[in-house]
Amino acid sequence: QNLHPSPLVSHHNIFPPPPTHTHMSDTAKPPSVPKTSKGGPKLAKPEMSEEDKRLQAKLELIIGRLSDSDREVRKNALQMLETELTDSSGSTVTSIPKPLKLLKVHYPDLKAKFEDEGDETLKKQFADIMSILAVTFAEDNTRESLKYKLQGSDQLEKWGFEYIRALSGEIGDEFQHRINVNPDISEEQQMDLLILVNRIVPYLKRTNHEPDACDLLIEVERLDQIVDFADKDNYKRIALYLIQTSKYQVEPENIETLKIVYRIYRKVENLPQAMRMSLILNRMDYVRETFKSSKDRLMTAQLAFDLARHNIILTDDDMEDEDDDEAEYTIEEIMGNALLSEMYLHLAKELDNLDPKSPEDVYKSHLEDTGSSTRTLDSARQNLADTFVNAFANAGFGTDKLMTDPEKEWVFKNKEHGMMSAAASLGMLFLWNTDEGLNQIDKYQYSGESFIKAGALMGIGIINSGIRSDVPFALLQEYINDDNQDMRIGAILGLGIAYAGSANEDILEELLPILADNDQPIDVVAFTALALGQIFVGSCNEEVTGTILQIMMERPEKVLESTSVRYMSLALGLLFIGQQQSADAIIESTKTLSKPVAQYAAQTIETCAYAGTGNVLKIQQLLKTCGEHPKEDEQTNHQSVAVLGLAVVAMGESIGNEMLLRIFDHLLRFGNMTVKRAVPLAIALLYVSNPLVRVMDTLGKLSHDSDDDIAQNAILALGIIGAGTNNARIAKMLRQLAVYYAKNPSMLFIVRISQGILYAGKSMITLSPLYSERLLVKPVALAGLLIVLHASFDMKNTILSKFHFLLYELATSMRPRMMIAVDENLKPVPVSVRVGMAVDTVGMAGKPKTITGFQTHDTPVVLQSEERAELASHKYTTITDILEGVVVVKKNPNYVEEDAEKKK
């Protein structure tokens, strides 16, 4: 064949010629397209295939036979209908079985035939079929599927999971409906539903649908039954789901749910997780019970490390006598954080981070975009800023380039209260290192300058922050009643920091008379109340509470206008941290005080009582307070507490945090000035040591605000959200702010403080009160942050005045953000771990990955706020599931055998 185109065919005429123009009248009209009521084209009904037509005919025949007078014919018809519905071989998982589609038109007819059925046995079988049809065809809220099932047989499984899930929903609705109709309904009257529940729950457990089982039991108020179904294989899924569920329940249901989780962990003997639940519930009886249950020395050591992180120490009566003389450390020493300094310095050594930082290393002035130096602070204020930056940056390392250099005599380069802060900074440098620290600070105790002596006394307390020892009390006791007011304040605050969370009765005996003495200056009384609030944090101590209220009633109103009185209100709040309803009585008692003080105290106590609970009702109440616009002459201080309280209540709950960020945006636009000034501090508390870009951007804008108070709080907030992270973006923002505020000494001082907090512990320390995968709130750490944030409400009269030493209260919030593995002898060992971003696995089936984007390292490792660690090899096994802080590991006896087999 000739493959070349014919010369007669041009490439121009390969298309058909255009149609000739004709009038419409000459052509046939296009066929009319049916329209819908809305004007659009009506879709043609799809034609049924031959197979579908045969199936339809078969189903119609079966339905016809259901009216037959012969029982056997009806029985066979029901059997055939059941077979058609249960045989899903012809349909996919995501499609509805064809018989179900075709039976829709016959549903009313089938309902009538069911009512006419007289045989009990056949009626039960018919009811099962009607129940499955009702799931698809019944009207909403009629609960027909359940009505038929209650008349049907015991068979459930053959109808599949989707049917059972739909049935479970109807059971919950019916259970609640009956209670609404008759609030006094008895269990016997609900028994038909409960029997059905008892058949459904085992099925859900067998098919790994534990969350659905939990939901069903919650609906019928029988959640405690889930404990019987928990075992080694499924307890983690159940517990994780219930913990998350509890965040969306109201009191006291949320507490009951967490108690059930505690019982599950005790049943499977996961003591570290049971201890975690005990701490969330704030139940010391559970803590003691769990601790005493441990029969293994390594398990006991792990529980002791967990308690040490929460600042809880059990008495000798709570601990079994141990005859293990070979152990280098006793359980009491572990619980008292005696190993903390050693572990922290080991981390620094492994990361090659021991060299001290000077303030200039933090400021990096050479990077500031300015021709001239920004050091326009007067020398005393600049030296004070350097003191704080030096203290925070080198916290816990015991070396620096200012205080420990004898030639510099840095303390004397400060004035008055600056000397006090300089001497106290030694305590921060030797944080947790009691042996070396007390030796270094000893020389300042005998100084002739009272400010230096006062700082040394406070420094003794800072060194012992979180460490349980009788030494600080012995050293500070004699100065509590000293003639010099500053030395009294130094000793009292030192005791508060050293014994925070210890509920030490001996200190109460010493400090209570000072608190109750009407002749004492208001500053001394306020700081005494604050120290007692820290020592008895979350304990609801009646003596301290009663005494503080008494003072606030008796003192003249003019005295109560002092800034220091805020600390008395905060002290009451600290006593009730996490106590929820237990604080109701004391909130009621505050109403007897004068109005401004009463409002401030009530808001502080209420927000502290619900700290970390995410209680939605409380957040709504606080938002209402924030939205008020009082008259010009009215006090609005309580509104700042309400704004901060939003963060206190919501902290640790990721969805709540996101929502609050949006709400804060509204408050900044529409709130009054008091509310606006507190917003940066609330944002800081929500994201402590967790620098997210959008949060930084918000605070960056506020740091340039025309109102000095808003700008100061935003600058401090930048330091707190980046605390101990060395975040480069925040560091750059603070350097730019140092240039921007070069001519404003107060602002520049706050910028320097923020820079120091940003570099806290040379990036190895966190201030976050949240730990244990952000589930636990450490009351002592929250107390330290709240003291600094409440001081920031009136920065001009506190941090920028003579009470700048209150910044050292952050020592109680500091802890190493490390994961360090120790062996049977509690010596650090390198263990391979994967570190990555945490993944929410709640309600997921199987064993999903808990981290993503991980990197593999050998311990010790530093963990960011949202990061988690997991073992990367089987060489070691851990005692606990939560790889944070100090983790006790032991060698896996099976690991060597597996390795040997591979070599063979």
GROMACS .gro file of N, CA and C in nm, residues 297 322-331 333-334 824-826:
model
   48
  297ARG      N    1   1.354  -0.325   9.370
  297ARG     CA    2   1.440  -0.211   9.407
  297ARG      C    3   1.448  -0.108   9.294
  322GLU      N    4   1.485  -0.088  10.390
  322GLU     CA    5   1.566  -0.160  10.291
  322GLU      C    6   1.699  -0.203  10.354
  323ASP      N    7   1.732  -0.327  10.330
  323ASP     CA    8   1.857  -0.379  10.386
  323ASP      C    9   1.969  -0.377  10.284
  324ASP      N   10   1.948  -0.307  10.174
  324ASP     CA   11   2.047  -0.304  10.066
  324ASP      C   12   2.158  -0.204  10.101
  325ASP      N   13   2.261  -0.252  10.168
  325ASP     CA   14   2.370  -0.163  10.210
  325ASP      C   15   2.461  -0.126  10.094
  326GLU      N   16   2.454  -0.204   9.985
  326GLU     CA   17   2.544  -0.177   9.872
  326GLU      C   18   2.500  -0.054   9.792
  327ALA      N   19   2.372  -0.019   9.799
  327ALA     CA   20   2.322   0.093   9.721
  327ALA      C   21   2.393   0.222   9.761
  328GLU      N   22   2.438   0.295   9.659
  328GLU     CA   23   2.513   0.418   9.687
  328GLU      C   24   2.422   0.529   9.738
  329TYR      N   25   2.296   0.528   9.692
  329TYR     CA   26   2.201   0.631   9.733
  329TYR      C   27   2.079   0.565   9.796
  330THR      N   28   2.027   0.625   9.902
  330THR     CA   29   1.904   0.574   9.961
  330THR      C   30   1.787   0.629   9.881
  331ILE      N   31   1.672   0.563   9.897
  331ILE     CA   32   1.550   0.607   9.828
  331ILE      C   33   1.513   0.748   9.873
  333GLU      N   34   1.716   0.987   9.958
  333GLU     CA   35   1.805   1.084   9.891
  333GLU      C   36   1.760   1.107   9.746
  334ILE      N   37   1.718   0.998   9.679
  334ILE     CA   38   1.668   1.013   9.542
  334ILE      C   39   1.544   1.103   9.542
  824GLU      N   40   2.137  -0.006   8.704
  824GLU     CA   41   2.094  -0.056   8.835
  824GLU      C   42   2.164   0.015   8.950
  825ASN      N   43   2.285   0.065   8.926
  825ASN     CA   44   2.361   0.136   9.031
  825ASN      C   45   2.339   0.287   9.025
  826LEU      N   46   2.240   0.328   8.946
  826LEU     CA   47   2.204   0.470   8.929
  826LEU      C   48   2.319   0.552   8.869
   0.00000   0.00000   0.00000
